[in-house]
Amino acid sequence: MKEAFMFSQRMAQLSKALWKAVEKDWQRWIKPYDLNINEHHILWIAHHLKGASISDVANFGVMHVSTAFNFSKKLEERGLLTFSKKEDDKRNTYIEITPAGDDLIFDLMEQYNPESNLVFSGSEPLREVFGKFPDLAELMTIIKNIYGDDFMDIFETSIHNIERDFDEENGELKRAERPQTSG
Amino acid sequence: MKEAFMFSQRMAQLSKALWKAVEKDWQRWIKPYDLNINEHHILWIAHHLKGASISDVANFGVMHVSTAFNFSKKLEERGLLTFSKKEDDKRNTYIEITPAGDDLIFDLMEQYNPESNLVFSGSEPLREVFGKFPDLAELMTIIKNIYGDDFMDIFETSIHNIERDFDEENGELKRAERPQTSG
C-alpha cells in the first residue's frame, strides 16, 4: 500500500512535469499557425490515419469526443479538413485532411527546431551516452496496459509514417502523393 | 533531424496519454474534497516543504506564479493554509499548511485506492514481472535535465517524506507531529 502510494505520487509528479514541458514546446512550435494543441493533434491524426472517424480521433488523441468534434469543425471552417459519412456507416462522422491541411503539417515539420525544444534538449545527453534516443520501454508498457493494443498500433503507425514523409536519400521532407506540376 | 523529430513526436504522444491518465486518477481521488488538482498539489507541497514560498510552489508544482498565488489564496480562505512574510525577506510570500490542511492530506492518503487507479493498474504487470515498480530512470534523467537539480532534490524529498507519514511497523498512516489528547 505504501509502495503503491509512493509510486503513484512519483508518476503524478513526473508526468505533470513532463507534460508541462511538452506542452510548452508544442505551443511554441505551432504558435505562428494560430492553432491550439488539440487542433494540431487532430490534423496530425488526420494526416496519418487516412479517413479517421471522430471517435478514432478522440481515442487516439486522448480527448473527449465533443472536443474532437468541436475542434474538427473549426479546422473544417478553415479549409484544413473535410467531413464525410460512409455509405455503410451513417452513424459515424469521418474527417479527411485537405491539401491545405497537409501543407500546414509539412510546413510545421520543416520549421521544427530541436534546439529550441525542452524535451529534445533534456534527452540529448542520454543520446550522447547511449548513441540513441531513450526508448522509454517501461513507459510504453504502462501506456499500452492503460490504453490497449489498438492505441499502441496506431501510435506506432503514426511514428513510422513520419519516415514516409522524409526522403530516404537526402533526409529532406517530401510533400508526397501530391501531383507535380510539370516545369 | 528526422530522428529528433520522430523522438519528439513519440514523447509528445506518450506524455499526453500518460498525463491524461494521471489527471483522471488524480481528479477522481480528490473529488470528494471539492479541490482541483492545482489546489491539492499546493497543499501537498506545503505538507512536504515546511514554509515554502509561492515561487517554490510554482517551481515545484510546475505552475505559473499567479496560479500558485490565486489557488493558495482560496486554500487560505478555506483555512487549509496560512500566508506569512519573513522578517529577513519581505518580498516573498510564504505559505504554511494548517492542522486542517494536514488532516485533509492524511484523509486523502487514507482514501487512496490503488485498485481504482489507472496508472497503478497499468504498472502492476511490470511489478509482477520485475518484483518492483518501474523506476523510470530515463524519464527521471530527462526531467532532471529540463528542470534542474533543485527540482529533483525537492521531488525526491517529497517522495521520501511519504515514508515518514506511514508507521514503519504496521504500515498504517500516522498523523505525526500532532499533540496527542490524553485519554
mmCIF file of C-alpha atoms in Angstrom:
data_model
loop_
_atom_site.group_PDB
_atom_site.id
_atom_site.type_symbol
_atom_site.label_atom_id
_atom_site.label_comp_id
_atom_site.label_asym_id
_atom_site.label_seq_id
_atom_site.Cartn_x
_atom_site.Cartn_y
_atom_site.Cartn_z
ATOM 1 C CA MET A 1 0.000 0.000 0.000
ATOM 2 C CA LYS A 2 2.746 2.461 0.959
ATOM 3 C CA GLU A 3 4.774 1.400 -2.074
ATOM 4 C CA ALA A 4 1.770 1.779 -4.346
ATOM 5 C CA PHE A 5 1.053 5.235 -2.989
ATOM 6 C CA MET A 6 4.652 6.396 -3.321
ATOM 7 C CA PHE A 7 4.840 5.048 -6.847
ATOM 8 C CA SER A 8 1.638 6.765 -7.853
ATOM 9 C CA GLN A 9 2.853 10.101 -6.423
ATOM 10 C CA ARG A 10 6.131 9.670 -8.276
ATOM 11 C CA MET A 11 4.263 9.058 -11.518
ATOM 12 C CA ALA A 12 1.934 12.003 -10.925
ATOM 13 C CA GLN A 13 4.787 14.479 -10.349
ATOM 14 C CA LEU A 14 6.939 13.170 -13.200
ATOM 15 C CA SER A 15 4.130 13.074 -15.691
ATOM 16 C CA LYS A 16 2.927 16.566 -14.800
ATOM 17 C CA ALA A 17 6.463 17.941 -15.193
ATOM 18 C CA LEU A 18 6.995 16.105 -18.486
ATOM 19 C CA TRP A 19 3.641 17.149 -19.906
ATOM 20 C CA LYS A 20 4.169 20.812 -18.974
ATOM 21 C CA ALA A 21 7.492 20.771 -20.861
ATOM 22 C CA VAL A 22 5.932 19.006 -23.873
ATOM 23 C CA GLU A 23 3.008 21.437 -23.810
ATOM 24 C CA LYS A 24 5.340 24.448 -23.788
ATOM 25 C CA ASP A 25 7.371 23.019 -26.703
ATOM 26 C CA TRP A 26 4.240 22.165 -28.648
ATOM 27 C CA GLN A 27 2.624 25.578 -28.136
ATOM 28 C CA ARG A 28 5.790 27.424 -29.126
ATOM 29 C CA TRP A 29 6.117 25.284 -32.259
ATOM 30 C CA ILE A 30 2.579 25.784 -33.593
ATOM 31 C CA LYS A 31 2.056 29.367 -32.413
ATOM 32 C CA PRO A 32 2.755 31.030 -35.810
ATOM 33 C CA TYR A 33 -0.108 29.000 -37.325
ATOM 34 C CA ASP A 34 -2.800 30.158 -34.913
ATOM 35 C CA LEU A 35 -3.619 26.610 -33.831
ATOM 36 C CA ASN A 36 -4.067 25.163 -30.369
ATOM 37 C CA ILE A 37 -2.628 21.786 -29.355
ATOM 38 C CA ASN A 38 -5.893 19.921 -29.851
ATOM 39 C CA GLU A 39 -6.359 21.356 -33.326
ATOM 40 C CA HIS A 40 -2.827 20.456 -34.371
ATOM 41 C CA HIS A 41 -3.209 16.998 -32.827
ATOM 42 C CA ILE A 42 -6.416 16.398 -34.826
ATOM 43 C CA LEU A 43 -4.731 17.493 -38.066
ATOM 44 C CA TRP A 44 -1.770 15.299 -37.249
ATOM 45 C CA ILE A 45 -4.014 12.270 -36.732
ATOM 46 C CA ALA A 46 -5.895 13.037 -39.942
ATOM 47 C CA HIS A 47 -2.565 13.272 -41.794
ATOM 48 C CA HIS A 48 -1.518 9.820 -40.561
ATOM 49 C CA LEU A 49 -4.841 7.964 -40.361
ATOM 50 C CA LYS A 50 -6.499 8.389 -43.712
ATOM 51 C CA GLY A 51 -10.257 8.567 -43.091
ATOM 52 C CA ALA A 52 -10.336 8.623 -39.287
ATOM 53 C CA SER A 53 -13.688 8.816 -37.506
ATOM 54 C CA ILE A 54 -14.262 11.446 -34.825
ATOM 55 C CA SER A 55 -14.212 8.642 -32.285
ATOM 56 C CA ASP A 56 -10.819 7.417 -33.588
ATOM 57 C CA VAL A 57 -9.538 10.974 -33.203
ATOM 58 C CA ALA A 58 -10.891 11.170 -29.649
ATOM 59 C CA ASN A 59 -9.373 7.813 -28.679
ATOM 60 C CA PHE A 60 -6.016 8.299 -30.231
ATOM 61 C CA GLY A 61 -5.803 11.989 -29.377
ATOM 62 C CA VAL A 62 -6.836 11.246 -25.766
ATOM 63 C CA MET A 63 -9.544 13.910 -25.802
ATOM 64 C CA HIS A 64 -13.307 13.982 -25.304
ATOM 65 C CA VAL A 65 -15.453 13.191 -28.335
ATOM 66 C CA SER A 66 -17.016 16.647 -28.045
ATOM 67 C CA THR A 67 -13.547 18.259 -28.030
ATOM 68 C CA ALA A 68 -12.554 16.241 -31.094
ATOM 69 C CA PHE A 69 -15.770 17.221 -32.862
ATOM 70 C CA ASN A 70 -15.726 20.919 -31.997
ATOM 71 C CA PHE A 71 -12.106 21.495 -32.978
ATOM 72 C CA SER A 72 -12.511 19.415 -36.138
ATOM 73 C CA LYS A 73 -15.388 21.731 -37.039
ATOM 74 C CA LYS A 74 -13.101 24.745 -36.666
ATOM 75 C CA LEU A 75 -10.481 23.093 -38.850
ATOM 76 C CA GLU A 76 -13.158 22.390 -41.444
ATOM 77 C CA GLU A 77 -14.157 26.070 -41.414
ATOM 78 C CA ARG A 78 -10.524 26.937 -42.122
ATOM 79 C CA GLY A 79 -10.441 24.536 -45.053
ATOM 80 C CA LEU A 80 -7.917 22.193 -43.414
ATOM 81 C CA LEU A 81 -10.275 19.202 -43.025
ATOM 82 C CA THR A 82 -13.400 17.870 -44.700
ATOM 83 C CA PHE A 83 -16.214 15.932 -43.011
ATOM 84 C CA SER A 84 -17.917 12.919 -44.546
ATOM 85 C CA LYS A 85 -20.212 9.989 -43.830
ATOM 86 C CA LYS A 86 -19.668 6.489 -45.137
ATOM 87 C CA GLU A 87 -22.312 4.673 -47.166
ATOM 88 C CA ASP A 88 -22.139 1.626 -44.897
ATOM 89 C CA ASP A 89 -21.793 3.579 -41.637
ATOM 90 C CA LYS A 90 -24.136 6.534 -41.350
ATOM 91 C CA ARG A 91 -23.675 6.938 -37.620
ATOM 92 C CA ASN A 92 -20.044 7.985 -37.554
ATOM 93 C CA THR A 93 -18.543 11.185 -38.901
ATOM 94 C CA TYR A 94 -15.216 10.860 -40.680
ATOM 95 C CA ILE A 95 -12.636 13.529 -41.280
ATOM 96 C CA GLU A 96 -10.108 13.828 -44.056
ATOM 97 C CA ILE A 97 -7.231 16.248 -44.272
ATOM 98 C CA THR A 98 -7.259 18.623 -47.250
ATOM 99 C CA PRO A 99 -4.192 19.560 -49.341
ATOM 100 C CA ALA A 100 -4.090 22.839 -47.384
ATOM 101 C CA GLY A 101 -4.068 20.824 -44.142
ATOM 102 C CA ASP A 102 -1.252 18.616 -45.415
ATOM 103 C CA ASP A 103 0.675 21.733 -46.423
ATOM 104 C CA LEU A 104 0.342 23.099 -42.919
ATOM 105 C CA ILE A 105 1.560 19.796 -41.430
ATOM 106 C CA PHE A 106 4.587 19.805 -43.762
ATOM 107 C CA ASP A 107 5.297 23.480 -43.085
ATOM 108 C CA LEU A 108 5.367 22.728 -39.364
ATOM 109 C CA MET A 109 7.649 19.731 -39.858
ATOM 110 C CA GLU A 110 10.029 21.950 -41.813
ATOM 111 C CA GLN A 111 10.006 24.549 -39.074
ATOM 112 C CA TYR A 112 10.593 22.081 -36.262
ATOM 113 C CA ASN A 113 13.772 23.151 -34.500
ATOM 114 C CA PRO A 114 15.123 20.628 -31.995
ATOM 115 C CA GLU A 115 17.455 23.216 -30.476
ATOM 116 C CA SER A 116 14.553 25.208 -29.040
ATOM 117 C CA ASN A 117 12.815 22.065 -27.752
ATOM 118 C CA LEU A 118 12.996 21.423 -23.999
ATOM 119 C CA VAL A 119 12.294 17.695 -24.226
ATOM 120 C CA PHE A 120 14.830 17.219 -27.016
ATOM 121 C CA SER A 121 17.472 19.161 -25.083
ATOM 122 C CA GLY A 122 16.688 17.157 -21.942
ATOM 123 C CA SER A 123 17.109 13.877 -23.841
ATOM 124 C CA GLU A 124 20.185 14.833 -25.836
ATOM 125 C CA PRO A 125 22.671 13.893 -23.055
ATOM 126 C CA LEU A 126 21.159 10.374 -22.967
ATOM 127 C CA ARG A 127 21.589 10.111 -26.717
ATOM 128 C CA GLU A 128 25.209 11.179 -26.397
ATOM 129 C CA VAL A 129 25.861 8.489 -23.780
ATOM 130 C CA PHE A 130 23.887 5.624 -25.353
ATOM 131 C CA GLY A 131 24.149 6.537 -29.031
ATOM 132 C CA LYS A 132 20.366 6.660 -29.460
ATOM 133 C CA PHE A 133 17.353 8.412 -28.019
ATOM 134 C CA PRO A 134 15.885 6.664 -24.950
ATOM 135 C CA ASP A 135 13.254 4.087 -25.889
ATOM 136 C CA LEU A 136 11.235 4.549 -22.680
ATOM 137 C CA ALA A 137 10.230 0.891 -22.695
ATOM 138 C CA GLU A 138 8.681 0.954 -19.207
ATOM 139 C CA LEU A 139 6.599 3.984 -20.028
ATOM 140 C CA MET A 140 5.458 2.402 -23.302
ATOM 141 C CA THR A 141 4.371 -0.723 -21.414
ATOM 142 C CA ILE A 142 2.387 1.305 -18.881
ATOM 143 C CA ILE A 143 0.622 3.248 -21.659
ATOM 144 C CA LYS A 144 -0.095 0.010 -23.505
ATOM 145 C CA ASN A 145 -1.626 -1.522 -20.377
ATOM 146 C CA ILE A 146 -3.811 1.537 -19.827
ATOM 147 C CA TYR A 147 -4.917 2.290 -23.391
ATOM 148 C CA GLY A 148 -4.758 -1.125 -25.060
ATOM 149 C CA ASP A 149 -3.203 -2.676 -28.145
ATOM 150 C CA ASP A 150 -5.168 -0.683 -30.727
ATOM 151 C CA PHE A 151 -3.910 2.563 -29.248
ATOM 152 C CA MET A 152 -0.324 1.337 -29.443
ATOM 153 C CA ASP A 153 -0.757 0.097 -33.007
ATOM 154 C CA ILE A 154 -1.984 3.500 -34.144
ATOM 155 C CA PHE A 155 0.759 5.143 -32.112
ATOM 156 C CA GLU A 156 3.491 3.061 -33.748
ATOM 157 C CA THR A 157 1.958 3.529 -37.202
ATOM 158 C CA SER A 158 1.891 7.294 -36.811
ATOM 159 C CA ILE A 159 5.517 7.370 -35.716
ATOM 160 C CA HIS A 160 6.682 5.095 -38.521
ATOM 161 C CA ASN A 161 4.652 7.068 -41.050
ATOM 162 C CA ILE A 162 6.852 10.028 -40.291
ATOM 163 C CA GLU A 163 9.658 8.172 -42.065
ATOM 164 C CA ARG A 164 7.486 8.089 -45.172
ATOM 165 C CA ASP A 165 7.364 11.890 -45.099
ATOM 166 C CA PHE A 166 11.139 12.192 -45.281
ATOM 167 C CA ASP A 167 13.200 11.421 -48.339
ATOM 168 C CA GLU A 168 15.417 8.417 -47.611
ATOM 169 C CA GLU A 169 18.401 9.698 -49.514
ATOM 170 C CA ASN A 170 18.770 13.318 -48.537
ATOM 171 C CA GLY A 171 16.715 13.277 -45.336
ATOM 172 C CA GLU A 172 14.583 16.163 -46.573
ATOM 173 C CA LEU A 173 10.820 16.321 -46.322
ATOM 174 C CA LYS A 174 8.957 15.162 -49.373
ATOM 175 C CA ARG A 175 5.499 16.536 -49.865
ATOM 176 C CA ALA A 176 4.468 13.164 -51.247
ATOM 177 C CA GLU A 177 1.348 11.986 -53.069
ATOM 178 C CA ARG A 178 0.895 15.479 -54.488
ATOM 179 C CA PRO A 179 0.698 15.796 -58.265
ATOM 180 C CA GLN A 180 3.831 17.523 -59.533
ATOM 181 C CA THR A 181 3.295 20.481 -61.783
ATOM 182 C CA SER A 182 5.403 19.958 -64.873
ATOM 183 C CA GLY A 183 8.140 22.563 -65.279
ATOM 184 C CA MET B 1 16.824 15.774 -37.782
ATOM 185 C CA LYS B 2 14.343 13.036 -38.739
ATOM 186 C CA GLU B 3 15.330 11.053 -35.633
ATOM 187 C CA ALA B 4 14.947 14.125 -33.430
ATOM 188 C CA PHE B 5 11.532 14.865 -34.886
ATOM 189 C CA MET B 6 10.305 11.281 -34.507
ATOM 190 C CA PHE B 7 11.568 11.158 -30.955
ATOM 191 C CA SER B 8 9.877 14.416 -30.067
ATOM 192 C CA GLN B 9 6.562 13.213 -31.552
ATOM 193 C CA ARG B 10 6.902 9.969 -29.587
ATOM 194 C CA MET B 11 7.472 11.914 -26.370
ATOM 195 C CA ALA B 12 4.570 14.251 -27.089
ATOM 196 C CA GLN B 13 2.077 11.435 -27.664
ATOM 197 C CA LEU B 14 3.284 9.322 -24.745
ATOM 198 C CA SER B 15 3.372 12.175 -22.307
ATOM 199 C CA LYS B 16 -0.081 13.414 -23.303
ATOM 200 C CA ALA B 17 -1.526 9.908 -22.861
ATOM 201 C CA LEU B 18 0.244 9.432 -19.524
ATOM 202 C CA TRP B 19 -0.782 12.830 -18.198
ATOM 203 C CA LYS B 20 -4.441 12.327 -19.205
ATOM 204 C CA ALA B 21 -4.481 9.051 -17.226
ATOM 205 C CA VAL B 22 -2.763 10.654 -14.223
ATOM 206 C CA GLU B 23 -5.154 13.608 -14.402
ATOM 207 C CA LYS B 24 -8.198 11.325 -14.433
ATOM 208 C CA ASP B 25 -6.869 9.331 -11.442
ATOM 209 C CA TRP B 26 -5.995 12.490 -9.562
ATOM 210 C CA GLN B 27 -9.373 14.161 -10.184
ATOM 211 C CA ARG B 28 -11.295 11.049 -9.157
ATOM 212 C CA TRP B 29 -9.225 10.754 -5.975
ATOM 213 C CA ILE B 30 -9.697 14.329 -4.729
ATOM 214 C CA LYS B 31 -13.247 14.870 -5.999
ATOM 215 C CA PRO B 32 -14.993 14.289 -2.627
ATOM 216 C CA TYR B 33 -12.963 17.147 -1.132
ATOM 217 C CA ASP B 34 -14.020 19.798 -3.630
ATOM 218 C CA LEU B 35 -10.432 20.553 -4.648
ATOM 219 C CA ASN B 36 -8.911 20.897 -8.085
ATOM 220 C CA ILE B 37 -5.542 19.378 -8.999
ATOM 221 C CA ASN B 38 -3.625 22.641 -8.529
ATOM 222 C CA GLU B 39 -5.147 23.192 -5.090
ATOM 223 C CA HIS B 40 -4.304 19.669 -3.954
ATOM 224 C CA HIS B 41 -0.815 19.967 -5.430
ATOM 225 C CA ILE B 42 -0.209 23.203 -3.485
ATOM 226 C CA LEU B 43 -1.409 21.609 -0.237
ATOM 227 C CA TRP B 44 0.769 18.588 -0.943
ATOM 228 C CA ILE B 45 3.837 20.786 -1.448
ATOM 229 C CA ALA B 46 3.031 22.753 1.709
ATOM 230 C CA HIS B 47 2.717 19.468 3.620
ATOM 231 C CA HIS B 48 6.178 18.348 2.489
ATOM 232 C CA LEU B 49 8.076 21.632 2.267
ATOM 233 C CA LYS B 50 7.605 23.374 5.555
ATOM 234 C CA GLY B 51 7.499 27.101 4.877
ATOM 235 C CA ALA B 52 7.535 27.124 1.080
ATOM 236 C CA SER B 53 7.426 30.427 -0.796
ATOM 237 C CA ILE B 54 4.873 30.981 -3.546
ATOM 238 C CA SER B 55 7.727 30.833 -6.013
ATOM 239 C CA ASP B 56 8.870 27.445 -4.604
ATOM 240 C CA VAL B 57 5.297 26.216 -5.048
ATOM 241 C CA ALA B 58 5.200 27.482 -8.634
ATOM 242 C CA ASN B 59 8.555 25.894 -9.489
ATOM 243 C CA PHE B 60 7.985 22.572 -7.883
ATOM 244 C CA GLY B 61 4.293 22.398 -8.812
ATOM 245 C CA VAL B 62 5.154 23.344 -12.436
ATOM 246 C CA MET B 63 2.535 26.098 -12.498
ATOM 247 C CA HIS B 64 2.533 29.851 -13.096
ATOM 248 C CA VAL B 65 3.279 32.048 -10.085
ATOM 249 C CA SER B 66 -0.150 33.658 -10.495
ATOM 250 C CA THR B 67 -1.820 30.220 -10.467
ATOM 251 C CA ALA B 68 0.123 29.260 -7.340
ATOM 252 C CA PHE B 69 -0.840 32.523 -5.671
ATOM 253 C CA ASN B 70 -4.529 32.517 -6.618
ATOM 254 C CA PHE B 71 -5.174 28.930 -5.580
ATOM 255 C CA SER B 72 -3.157 29.376 -2.375
ATOM 256 C CA LYS B 73 -5.454 32.306 -1.587
ATOM 257 C CA LYS B 74 -8.502 30.054 -1.995
ATOM 258 C CA LEU B 75 -6.930 27.463 0.287
ATOM 259 C CA GLU B 76 -6.237 30.187 2.832
ATOM 260 C CA GLU B 77 -9.906 31.239 2.721
ATOM 261 C CA ARG B 78 -10.842 27.629 3.478
ATOM 262 C CA GLY B 79 -8.495 27.572 6.480
ATOM 263 C CA LEU B 80 -6.164 24.990 4.929
ATOM 264 C CA LEU B 81 -3.129 27.285 4.565
ATOM 265 C CA THR B 82 -1.788 30.431 6.186
ATOM 266 C CA PHE B 83 0.231 33.168 4.484
ATOM 267 C CA SER B 84 3.215 34.860 6.046
ATOM 268 C CA LYS B 85 6.188 37.114 5.355
ATOM 269 C CA LYS B 86 9.652 36.564 6.745
ATOM 270 C CA GLU B 87 11.428 39.252 8.749
ATOM 271 C CA ASP B 88 14.538 38.998 6.579
ATOM 272 C CA ASP B 89 12.685 38.594 3.271
ATOM 273 C CA LYS B 90 9.745 40.939 2.862
ATOM 274 C CA ARG B 91 9.456 40.405 -0.881
ATOM 275 C CA ASN B 92 8.351 36.775 -0.888
ATOM 276 C CA THR B 93 5.111 35.353 0.430
ATOM 277 C CA TYR B 94 5.345 32.061 2.285
ATOM 278 C CA ILE B 95 2.615 29.524 2.881
ATOM 279 C CA GLU B 96 2.221 27.071 5.723
ATOM 280 C CA ILE B 97 -0.243 24.227 5.939
ATOM 281 C CA THR B 98 -2.697 24.369 8.872
ATOM 282 C CA PRO B 99 -3.708 21.352 11.004
ATOM 283 C CA ALA B 100 -6.964 21.261 8.991
ATOM 284 C CA GLY B 101 -4.886 21.142 5.793
ATOM 285 C CA ASP B 102 -2.732 18.318 7.163
ATOM 286 C CA ASP B 103 -5.917 16.459 8.142
ATOM 287 C CA LEU B 104 -7.200 16.744 4.610
ATOM 288 C CA ILE B 105 -3.885 15.442 3.229
ATOM 289 C CA PHE B 106 -3.987 12.466 5.617
ATOM 290 C CA ASP B 107 -7.670 11.777 4.868
ATOM 291 C CA LEU B 108 -6.830 11.630 1.176
ATOM 292 C CA MET B 109 -3.865 9.321 1.781
ATOM 293 C CA GLU B 110 -6.165 7.010 3.728
ATOM 294 C CA GLN B 111 -8.700 7.015 0.949
ATOM 295 C CA TYR B 112 -6.187 6.329 -1.799
ATOM 296 C CA ASN B 113 -7.259 3.126 -3.512
ATOM 297 C CA PRO B 114 -4.701 1.683 -5.933
ATOM 298 C CA GLU B 115 -7.300 -0.652 -7.451
ATOM 299 C CA SER B 116 -9.218 2.244 -8.987
ATOM 300 C CA ASN B 117 -6.023 3.880 -10.254
ATOM 301 C CA LEU B 118 -5.297 3.619 -13.993
ATOM 302 C CA VAL B 119 -1.569 4.274 -13.698
ATOM 303 C CA PHE B 120 -1.190 1.784 -10.844
ATOM 304 C CA SER B 121 -3.130 -0.867 -12.764
ATOM 305 C CA GLY B 122 -1.067 -0.189 -15.869
ATOM 306 C CA SER B 123 2.172 -0.609 -13.904
ATOM 307 C CA GLU B 124 1.132 -3.639 -11.848
ATOM 308 C CA PRO B 125 2.088 -6.186 -14.563
ATOM 309 C CA LEU B 126 5.635 -4.729 -14.590
ATOM 310 C CA ARG B 127 5.812 -5.086 -10.829
ATOM 311 C CA GLU B 128 4.713 -8.704 -11.079
ATOM 312 C CA VAL B 129 7.428 -9.450 -13.627
ATOM 313 C CA PHE B 130 10.287 -7.494 -12.045
ATOM 314 C CA GLY B 131 9.288 -7.640 -8.376
ATOM 315 C CA LYS B 132 9.230 -3.841 -8.037
ATOM 316 C CA PHE B 133 7.560 -0.843 -9.585
ATOM 317 C CA PRO B 134 9.376 0.537 -12.645
ATOM 318 C CA ASP B 135 11.973 3.143 -11.717
ATOM 319 C CA LEU B 136 11.635 5.103 -14.974
ATOM 320 C CA ALA B 137 15.297 6.053 -14.911
ATOM 321 C CA GLU B 138 15.334 7.519 -18.435
ATOM 322 C CA LEU B 139 12.316 9.673 -17.722
ATOM 323 C CA MET B 140 13.846 10.863 -14.435
ATOM 324 C CA THR B 141 17.025 11.855 -16.288
ATOM 325 C CA ILE B 142 15.087 13.815 -18.906
ATOM 326 C CA ILE B 143 13.109 15.655 -16.208
ATOM 327 C CA LYS B 144 16.321 16.376 -14.311
ATOM 328 C CA ASN B 145 17.934 17.814 -17.447
ATOM 329 C CA ILE B 146 14.925 20.033 -18.099
ATOM 330 C CA TYR B 147 14.110 21.225 -14.580
ATOM 331 C CA GLY B 148 17.491 21.040 -12.830
ATOM 332 C CA ASP B 149 18.948 19.542 -9.672
ATOM 333 C CA ASP B 150 16.917 21.594 -7.187
ATOM 334 C CA PHE B 151 13.689 20.351 -8.702
ATOM 335 C CA MET B 152 14.867 16.752 -8.414
ATOM 336 C CA ASP B 153 16.039 17.256 -4.823
ATOM 337 C CA ILE B 154 12.626 18.549 -3.784
ATOM 338 C CA PHE B 155 10.973 15.792 -5.807
ATOM 339 C CA GLU B 156 12.988 13.078 -4.058
ATOM 340 C CA THR B 157 12.464 14.686 -0.657
ATOM 341 C CA SER B 158 8.705 14.800 -1.105
ATOM 342 C CA ILE B 159 8.594 11.151 -2.146
ATOM 343 C CA HIS B 160 10.804 10.022 0.746
ATOM 344 C CA ASN B 161 8.810 12.144 3.182
ATOM 345 C CA ILE B 162 5.823 9.971 2.413
ATOM 346 C CA GLU B 163 7.615 7.189 4.277
ATOM 347 C CA ARG B 164 7.664 9.419 7.339
ATOM 348 C CA ASP B 165 3.861 9.601 7.194
ATOM 349 C CA PHE B 166 3.488 5.827 7.454
ATOM 350 C CA ASP B 167 4.165 3.828 10.602
ATOM 351 C CA GLU B 168 7.146 1.562 9.977
ATOM 352 C CA GLU B 169 5.758 -1.360 11.936
ATOM 353 C CA ASN B 170 2.160 -1.692 10.853
ATOM 354 C CA GLY B 171 2.315 0.297 7.622
ATOM 355 C CA GLU B 172 -0.580 2.499 8.747
ATOM 356 C CA LEU B 173 -0.657 6.264 8.414
ATOM 357 C CA LYS B 174 0.473 8.184 11.437
ATOM 358 C CA ARG B 175 -0.865 11.680 11.844
ATOM 359 C CA ALA B 176 2.505 12.685 13.288
ATOM 360 C CA GLU B 177 3.748 15.842 14.999
ATOM 361 C CA ARG B 178 0.250 16.435 16.361
ATOM 362 C CA PRO B 179 -0.163 16.792 20.140
ATOM 363 C CA GLN B 180 -1.978 13.730 21.490
ATOM 364 C CA THR B 181 -5.003 14.420 23.678
ATOM 365 C CA SER B 182 -4.536 12.423 26.881
ATOM 366 C CA GLY B 183 -7.117 9.664 27.281
#
